Short mmCIF file of C-alpha atoms in Angstrom, two decimals:
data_model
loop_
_atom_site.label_atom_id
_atom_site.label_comp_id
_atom_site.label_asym_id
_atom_site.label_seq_id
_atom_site.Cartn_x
_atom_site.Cartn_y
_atom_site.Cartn_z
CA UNK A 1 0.00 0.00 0.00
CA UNK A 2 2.82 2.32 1.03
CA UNK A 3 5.02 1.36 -2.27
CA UNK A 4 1.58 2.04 -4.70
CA UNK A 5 0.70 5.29 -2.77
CA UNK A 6 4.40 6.93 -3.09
CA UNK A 7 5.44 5.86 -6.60
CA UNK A 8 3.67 6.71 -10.45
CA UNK A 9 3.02 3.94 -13.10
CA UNK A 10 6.55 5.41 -14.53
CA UNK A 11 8.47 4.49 -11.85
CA UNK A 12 10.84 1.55 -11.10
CA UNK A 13 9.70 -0.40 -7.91
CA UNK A 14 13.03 -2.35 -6.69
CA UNK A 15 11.88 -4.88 -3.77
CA UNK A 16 14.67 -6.19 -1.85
CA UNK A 17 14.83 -9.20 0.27
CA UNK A 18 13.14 -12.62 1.32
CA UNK A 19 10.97 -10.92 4.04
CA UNK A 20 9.09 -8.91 1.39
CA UNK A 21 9.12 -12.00 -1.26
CA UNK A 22 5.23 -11.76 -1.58
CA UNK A 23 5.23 -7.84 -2.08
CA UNK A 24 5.79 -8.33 -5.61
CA UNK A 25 2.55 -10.39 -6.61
CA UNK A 26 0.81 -7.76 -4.71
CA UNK A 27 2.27 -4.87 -6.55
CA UNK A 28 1.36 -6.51 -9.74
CA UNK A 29 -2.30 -7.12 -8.50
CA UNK A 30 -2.69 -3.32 -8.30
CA UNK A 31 -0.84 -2.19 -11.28
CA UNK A 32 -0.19 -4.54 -13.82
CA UNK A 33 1.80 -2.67 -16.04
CA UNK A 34 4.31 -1.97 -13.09
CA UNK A 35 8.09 -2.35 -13.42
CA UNK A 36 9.31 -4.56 -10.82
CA UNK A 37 12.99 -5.62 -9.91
CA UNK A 38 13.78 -8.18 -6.75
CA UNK A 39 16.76 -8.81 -5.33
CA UNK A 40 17.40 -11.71 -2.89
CA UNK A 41 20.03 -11.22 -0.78
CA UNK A 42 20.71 -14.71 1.31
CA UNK A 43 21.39 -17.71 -0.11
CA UNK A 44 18.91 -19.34 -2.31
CA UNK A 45 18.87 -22.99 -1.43
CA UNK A 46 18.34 -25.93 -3.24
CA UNK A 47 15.14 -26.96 -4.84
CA UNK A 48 15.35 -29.83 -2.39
CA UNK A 49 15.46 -27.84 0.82
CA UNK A 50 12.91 -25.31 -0.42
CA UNK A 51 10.33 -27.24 -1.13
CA UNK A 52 9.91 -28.50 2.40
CA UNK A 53 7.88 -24.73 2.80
CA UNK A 54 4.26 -25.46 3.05
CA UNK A 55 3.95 -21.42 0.84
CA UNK A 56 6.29 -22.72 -2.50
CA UNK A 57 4.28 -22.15 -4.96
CA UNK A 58 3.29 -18.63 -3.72
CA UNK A 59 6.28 -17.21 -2.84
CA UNK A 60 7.94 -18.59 -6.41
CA UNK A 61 4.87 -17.14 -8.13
CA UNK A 62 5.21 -14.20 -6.76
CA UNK A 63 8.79 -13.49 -7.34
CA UNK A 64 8.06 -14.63 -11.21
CA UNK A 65 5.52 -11.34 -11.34
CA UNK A 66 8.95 -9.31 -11.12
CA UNK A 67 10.60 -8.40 -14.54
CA UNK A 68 13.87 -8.61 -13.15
CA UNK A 69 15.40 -10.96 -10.28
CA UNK A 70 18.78 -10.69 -8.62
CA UNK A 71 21.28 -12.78 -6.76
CA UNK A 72 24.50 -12.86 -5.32
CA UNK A 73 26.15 -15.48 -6.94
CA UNK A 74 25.43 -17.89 -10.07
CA UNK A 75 24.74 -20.56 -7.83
CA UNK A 76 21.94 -18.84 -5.60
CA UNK A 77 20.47 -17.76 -9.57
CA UNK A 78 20.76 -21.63 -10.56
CA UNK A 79 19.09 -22.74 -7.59
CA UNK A 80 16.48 -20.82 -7.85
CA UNK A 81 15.85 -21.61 -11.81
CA UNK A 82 15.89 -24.71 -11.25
CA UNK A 83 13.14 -24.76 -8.34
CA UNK A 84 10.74 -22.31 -10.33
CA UNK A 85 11.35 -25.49 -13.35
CA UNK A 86 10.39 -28.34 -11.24
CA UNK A 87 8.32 -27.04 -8.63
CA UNK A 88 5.91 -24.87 -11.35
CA UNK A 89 6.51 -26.52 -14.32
CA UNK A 90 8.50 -23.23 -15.27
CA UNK A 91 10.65 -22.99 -18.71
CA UNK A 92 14.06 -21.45 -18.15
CA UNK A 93 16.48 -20.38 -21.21
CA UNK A 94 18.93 -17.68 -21.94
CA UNK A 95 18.95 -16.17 -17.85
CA UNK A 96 15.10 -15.98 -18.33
CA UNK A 97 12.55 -17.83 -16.69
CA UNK A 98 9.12 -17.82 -18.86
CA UNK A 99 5.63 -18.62 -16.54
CA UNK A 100 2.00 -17.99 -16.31
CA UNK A 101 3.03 -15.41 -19.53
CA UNK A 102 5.50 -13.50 -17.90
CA UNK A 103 9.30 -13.37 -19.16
CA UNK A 104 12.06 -13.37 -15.77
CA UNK A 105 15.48 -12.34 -16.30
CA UNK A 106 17.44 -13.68 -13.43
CA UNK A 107 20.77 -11.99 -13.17
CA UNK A 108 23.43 -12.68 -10.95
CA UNK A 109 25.37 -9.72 -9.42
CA UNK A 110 27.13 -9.41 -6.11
CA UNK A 111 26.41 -6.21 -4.34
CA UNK A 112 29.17 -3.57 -4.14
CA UNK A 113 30.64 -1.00 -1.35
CA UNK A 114 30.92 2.66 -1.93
CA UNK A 115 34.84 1.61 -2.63
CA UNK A 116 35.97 5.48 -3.23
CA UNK A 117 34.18 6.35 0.29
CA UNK A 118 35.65 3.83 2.24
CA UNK A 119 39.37 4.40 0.72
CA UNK A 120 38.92 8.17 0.91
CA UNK A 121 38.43 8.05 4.97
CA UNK A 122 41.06 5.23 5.53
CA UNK A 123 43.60 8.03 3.94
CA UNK A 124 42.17 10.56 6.21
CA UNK A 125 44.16 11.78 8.79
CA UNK A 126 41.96 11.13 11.79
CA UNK A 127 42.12 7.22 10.47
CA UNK A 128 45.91 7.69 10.53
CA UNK A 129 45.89 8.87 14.22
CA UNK A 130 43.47 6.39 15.21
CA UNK A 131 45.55 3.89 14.24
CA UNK A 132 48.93 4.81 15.40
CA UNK A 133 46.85 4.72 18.81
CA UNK A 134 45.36 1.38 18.44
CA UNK A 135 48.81 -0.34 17.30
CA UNK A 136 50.38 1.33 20.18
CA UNK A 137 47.32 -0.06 22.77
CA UNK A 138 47.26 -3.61 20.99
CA UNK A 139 51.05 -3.65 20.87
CA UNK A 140 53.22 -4.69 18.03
CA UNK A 141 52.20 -8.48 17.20
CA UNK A 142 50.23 -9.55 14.54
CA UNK A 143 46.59 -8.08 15.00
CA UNK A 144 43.90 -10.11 13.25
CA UNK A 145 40.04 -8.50 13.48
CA UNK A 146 36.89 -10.27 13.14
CA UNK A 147 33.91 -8.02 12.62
CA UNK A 148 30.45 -9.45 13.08
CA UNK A 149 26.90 -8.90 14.39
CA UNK A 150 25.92 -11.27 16.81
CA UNK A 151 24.33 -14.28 15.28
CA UNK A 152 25.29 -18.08 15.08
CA UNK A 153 24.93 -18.01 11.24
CA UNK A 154 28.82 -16.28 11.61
CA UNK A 155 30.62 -18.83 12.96
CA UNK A 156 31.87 -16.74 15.96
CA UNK A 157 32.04 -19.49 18.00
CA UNK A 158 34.09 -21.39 15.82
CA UNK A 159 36.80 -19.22 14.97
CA UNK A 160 37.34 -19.10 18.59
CA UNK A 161 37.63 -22.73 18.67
CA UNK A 162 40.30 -22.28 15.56
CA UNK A 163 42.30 -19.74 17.32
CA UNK A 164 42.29 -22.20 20.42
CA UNK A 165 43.38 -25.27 18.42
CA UNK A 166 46.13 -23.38 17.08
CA UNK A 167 47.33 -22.24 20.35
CA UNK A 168 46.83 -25.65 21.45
CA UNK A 169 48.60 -27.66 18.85
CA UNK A 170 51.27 -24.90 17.73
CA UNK A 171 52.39 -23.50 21.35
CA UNK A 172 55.24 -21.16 18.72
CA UNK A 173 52.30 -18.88 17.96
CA UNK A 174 51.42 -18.15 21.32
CA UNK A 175 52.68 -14.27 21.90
CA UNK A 176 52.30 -13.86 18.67
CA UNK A 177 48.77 -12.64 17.48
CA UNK A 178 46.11 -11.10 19.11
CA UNK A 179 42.20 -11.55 17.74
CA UNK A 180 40.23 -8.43 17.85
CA UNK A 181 36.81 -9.88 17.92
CA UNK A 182 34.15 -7.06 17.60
CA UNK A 183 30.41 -8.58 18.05
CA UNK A 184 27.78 -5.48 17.61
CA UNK A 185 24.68 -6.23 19.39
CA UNK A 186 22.12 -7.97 17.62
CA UNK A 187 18.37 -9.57 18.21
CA UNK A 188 19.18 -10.13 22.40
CA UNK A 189 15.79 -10.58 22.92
CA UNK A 190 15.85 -14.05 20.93
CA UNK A 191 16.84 -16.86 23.04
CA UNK A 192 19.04 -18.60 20.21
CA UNK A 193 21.28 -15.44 20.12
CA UNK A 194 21.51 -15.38 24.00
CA UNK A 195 22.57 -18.90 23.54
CA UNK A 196 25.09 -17.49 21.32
CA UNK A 197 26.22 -14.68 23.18
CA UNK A 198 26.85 -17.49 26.00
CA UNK A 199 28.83 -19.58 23.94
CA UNK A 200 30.64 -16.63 22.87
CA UNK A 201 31.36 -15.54 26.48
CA UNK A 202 32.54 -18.83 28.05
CA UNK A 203 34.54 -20.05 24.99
CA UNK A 204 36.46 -16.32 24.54
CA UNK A 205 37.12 -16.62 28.58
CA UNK A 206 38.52 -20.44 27.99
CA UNK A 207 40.55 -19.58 25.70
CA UNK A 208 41.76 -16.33 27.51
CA UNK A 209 42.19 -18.70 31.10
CA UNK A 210 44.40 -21.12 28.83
CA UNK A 211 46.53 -19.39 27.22
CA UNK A 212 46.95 -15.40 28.62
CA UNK A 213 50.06 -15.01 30.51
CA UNK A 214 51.31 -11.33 32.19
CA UNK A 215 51.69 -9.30 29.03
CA UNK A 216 49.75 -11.10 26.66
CA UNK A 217 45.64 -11.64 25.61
CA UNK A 218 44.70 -13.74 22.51
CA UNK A 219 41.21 -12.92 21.89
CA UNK A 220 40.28 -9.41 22.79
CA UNK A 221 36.53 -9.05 22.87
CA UNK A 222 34.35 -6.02 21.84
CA UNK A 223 30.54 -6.90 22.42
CA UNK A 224 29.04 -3.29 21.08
CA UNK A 225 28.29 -1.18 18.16
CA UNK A 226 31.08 0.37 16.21
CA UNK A 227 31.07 3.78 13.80
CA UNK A 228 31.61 3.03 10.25
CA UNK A 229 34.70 5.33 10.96
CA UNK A 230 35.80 3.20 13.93
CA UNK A 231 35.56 0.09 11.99
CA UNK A 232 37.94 1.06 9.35
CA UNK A 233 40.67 2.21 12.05
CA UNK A 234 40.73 -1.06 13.24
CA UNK A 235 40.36 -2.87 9.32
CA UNK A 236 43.49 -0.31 9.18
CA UNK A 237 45.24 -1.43 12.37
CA UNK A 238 44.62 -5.08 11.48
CA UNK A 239 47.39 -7.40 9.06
CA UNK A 240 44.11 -10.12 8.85
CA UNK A 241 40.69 -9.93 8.40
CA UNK A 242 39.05 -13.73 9.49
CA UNK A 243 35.70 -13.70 8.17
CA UNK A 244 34.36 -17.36 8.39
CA UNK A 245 30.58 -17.28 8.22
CA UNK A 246 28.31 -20.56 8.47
CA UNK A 247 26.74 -19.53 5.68
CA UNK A 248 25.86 -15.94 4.32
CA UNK A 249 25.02 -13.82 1.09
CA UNK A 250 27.75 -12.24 -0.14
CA UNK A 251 29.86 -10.53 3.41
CA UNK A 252 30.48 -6.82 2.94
CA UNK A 253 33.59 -7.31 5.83
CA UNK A 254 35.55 -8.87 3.65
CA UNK A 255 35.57 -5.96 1.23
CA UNK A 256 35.18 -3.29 3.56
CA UNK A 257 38.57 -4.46 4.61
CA UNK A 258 39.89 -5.17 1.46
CA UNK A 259 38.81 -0.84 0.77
CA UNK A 260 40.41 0.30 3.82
CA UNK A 261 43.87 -1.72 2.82
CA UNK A 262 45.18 1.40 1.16
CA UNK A 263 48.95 0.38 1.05
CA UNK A 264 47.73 -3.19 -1.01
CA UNK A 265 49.13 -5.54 2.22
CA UNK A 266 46.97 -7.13 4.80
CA UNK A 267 45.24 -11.12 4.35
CA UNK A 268 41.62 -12.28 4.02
CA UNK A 269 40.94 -15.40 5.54
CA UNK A 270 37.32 -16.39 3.77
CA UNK A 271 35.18 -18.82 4.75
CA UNK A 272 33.80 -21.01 1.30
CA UNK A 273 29.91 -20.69 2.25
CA UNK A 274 30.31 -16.42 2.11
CA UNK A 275 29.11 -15.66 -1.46
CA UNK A 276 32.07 -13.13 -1.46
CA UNK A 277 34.29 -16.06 -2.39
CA UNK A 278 33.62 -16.52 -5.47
CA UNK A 279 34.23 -12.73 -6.28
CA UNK A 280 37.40 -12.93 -4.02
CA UNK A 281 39.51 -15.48 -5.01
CA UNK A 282 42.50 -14.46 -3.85
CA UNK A 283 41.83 -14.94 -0.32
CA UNK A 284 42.67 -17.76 1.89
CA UNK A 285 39.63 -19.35 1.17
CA UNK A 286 38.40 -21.87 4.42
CA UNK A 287 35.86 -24.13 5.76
CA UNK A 288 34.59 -22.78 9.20
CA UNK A 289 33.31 -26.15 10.10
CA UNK A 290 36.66 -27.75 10.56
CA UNK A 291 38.71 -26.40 13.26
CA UNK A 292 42.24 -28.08 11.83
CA UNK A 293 41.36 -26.46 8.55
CA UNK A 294 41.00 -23.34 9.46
CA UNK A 295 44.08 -22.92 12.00
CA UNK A 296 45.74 -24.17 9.48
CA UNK A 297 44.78 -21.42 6.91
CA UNK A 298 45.51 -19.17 10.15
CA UNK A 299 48.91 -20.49 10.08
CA UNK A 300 49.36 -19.90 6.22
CA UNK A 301 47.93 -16.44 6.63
CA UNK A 302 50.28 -15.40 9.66
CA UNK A 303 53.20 -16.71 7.28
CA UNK A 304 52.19 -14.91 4.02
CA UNK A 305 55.17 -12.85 2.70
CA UNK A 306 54.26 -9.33 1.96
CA UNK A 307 54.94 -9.69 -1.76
CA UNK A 308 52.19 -12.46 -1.72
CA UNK A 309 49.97 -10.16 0.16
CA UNK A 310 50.58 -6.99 -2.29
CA UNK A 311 49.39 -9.37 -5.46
CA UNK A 312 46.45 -10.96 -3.53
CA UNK A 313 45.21 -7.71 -2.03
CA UNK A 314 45.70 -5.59 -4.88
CA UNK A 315 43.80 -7.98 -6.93
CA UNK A 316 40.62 -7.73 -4.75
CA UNK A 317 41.19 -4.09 -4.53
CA UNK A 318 40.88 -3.64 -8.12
CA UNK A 319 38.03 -5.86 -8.32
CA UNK A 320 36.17 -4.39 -5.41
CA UNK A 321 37.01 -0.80 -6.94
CA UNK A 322 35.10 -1.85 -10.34
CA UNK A 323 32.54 -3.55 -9.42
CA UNK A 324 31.20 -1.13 -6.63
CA UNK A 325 27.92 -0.18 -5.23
CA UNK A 326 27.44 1.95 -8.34
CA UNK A 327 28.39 -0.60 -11.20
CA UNK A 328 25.98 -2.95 -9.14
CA UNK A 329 23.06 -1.01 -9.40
CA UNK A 330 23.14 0.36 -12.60
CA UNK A 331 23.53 -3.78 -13.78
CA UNK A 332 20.01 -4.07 -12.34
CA UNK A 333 18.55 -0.63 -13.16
CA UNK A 334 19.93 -0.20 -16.22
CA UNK A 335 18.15 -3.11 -17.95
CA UNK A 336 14.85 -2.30 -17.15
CA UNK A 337 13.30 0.07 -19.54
CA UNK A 338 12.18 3.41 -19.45
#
């Protein structure tokens, strides 16, 4: 209602995300001749897994009133094409999906960052003094960040667990590194993420009781919301970024870090089920669900030599640069007609 009493038959309605998947069949109720984008922004399972939902048909049908749909990552677009195909009887050639008489492009494009923004304040000299502070509070190890809202979809808990079997198994790195976990606030009034936040707690203070010794914490723990400004001080201060998701979209960490590495060094550790992996190759890609595995890609990251580290970042820089917030939308809006 909202959507059909601020826009004109002219304009381009752009629905974004699962929560609002119906909106789009009710658009097209109202105004038929409406042009209608979607873009999806989790993962789009399997047709296996989504057909277990008691409202298929309805939420596929309604997405299919949209002229255009977007994803992430080819494999969230494929999924989905290939449930509209088998659970509707759909017919899907050339990106488009053709049902009830409507033609679907389905277009996969992974969202950008304002890339110029981000790089501009990292260069700024507040950013500079901020981090000559923080290096000289966190002291002169290796500082690796994590940056994450609290929920157990992030694998929070098991990056900890990494960190610990590394300490645990290669007693030379202890002294070494220090995590800089930041968890912003998130959904508290849920009991699965007070669960979380528990886990978080006891397993960060485990790991701190095993390990710490007089001049020396491995995980330091931030539990509360950060600036955009802050954030890139410490993406600054840090020489690795561990982002190891359960699962998720795309990850705008990774490349928020990858912007704010303005002299081309620093490592991405990346877990395989973040749809930024496919678009950032050159990270140490990872599987958060093994705990060997990923101290192990710790280990490999704490090693890198800096030339390796100049090609790698410099690489996603570039890529991130391109294909930023701007390029992304105009892939989407620029295909629809006038």
């Amino acid at each position: 209602k909202a959507v059909l009493e601020d826009s004109s038959e002219t304009d381009i309605l752009w629905v974004h995300d699962y929560q609002l998947a119906r909106v789009p069949h009710l658009i097209r109720q109202q105004r038929p001749s409406a042009k209608l984008l979607f873009f999806w922004h989790i993962p789009f399972p399997p047709v296996d897994l989504f057909r277990t939902l008691p409202w298929r048909r309805p939420l596929l049908e309604s997405l299919l009133a949209c002229d255009l749909i977007g994803f992430h990552v080819p494999d969230y677009a494929r999924n989905f094409a290939e449930t509209a195909v088998e659970i509707l009887g759909a017919r899907y050639e050339d990106e488009t999906i053709h049902y009830a008489g409507r033609a679907t492009r389905v277009l996969a494009r992974p969202i950008g960052i304002d890339f110029a923004a981000i790089d501009r304040e990292a260069r700024s000299l507040r950013i500079e003094k901020r981090v000559q502070n923080l290096r000289q509070a966190l002291g002169s190890g290796t500082l690796i960040v994590g940056v994450e809202r609290m929920d157990y979809t992030k694998g929070i808990v098991e990056r900890l667990r990494a960190v610990e079997y590394l300490l645990e198994h290669q007693p030379i790195w202890r002294g070494k590194f220090s995590l800089i976990q930041i968890v912003t606030p998130s959904r508290l009034d849920v009991e699965a993420y007070r669960q979380n936040k528990r886990e978080i707690d006891e397993t960060v203070g485990r790991v701190n009781g095993r390990f710490s010794d007089s001049t020396w914490i491995p995980i330091r723990y931030l539990h509360r919301s950060f600036s955009p400004s802050e954030l890139i001080a410490y993406y600054r201060t840090a020489d690795i970024a561990l982002v190891t998701p359960l699962r998720d979209g795309l990850n705008l960490v990774a490349k928020e870090y990858a912007a704010s590495r303005i002299h081309d060094d620093g490592v991405i550790i990346l877990s395989e089920f973040a749809g930024a992996a496919h678009q950032l190759p050159e990270a140490l890609i990872t599987n958060p669900y093994g705990q060997e595995e990923m101290a192990a890609t710790l280990e490999l990251a704490l090693k890198m030599p800096i030339a390796e580290q100049h090609w790698r970042m410099e690489a996603m820089r570039n890529r991130i640069k391109s294909q930023d917030i701007k390029w992304w939308a105009n892939e989407f809006l620029g295909r629809i007609n006038p």
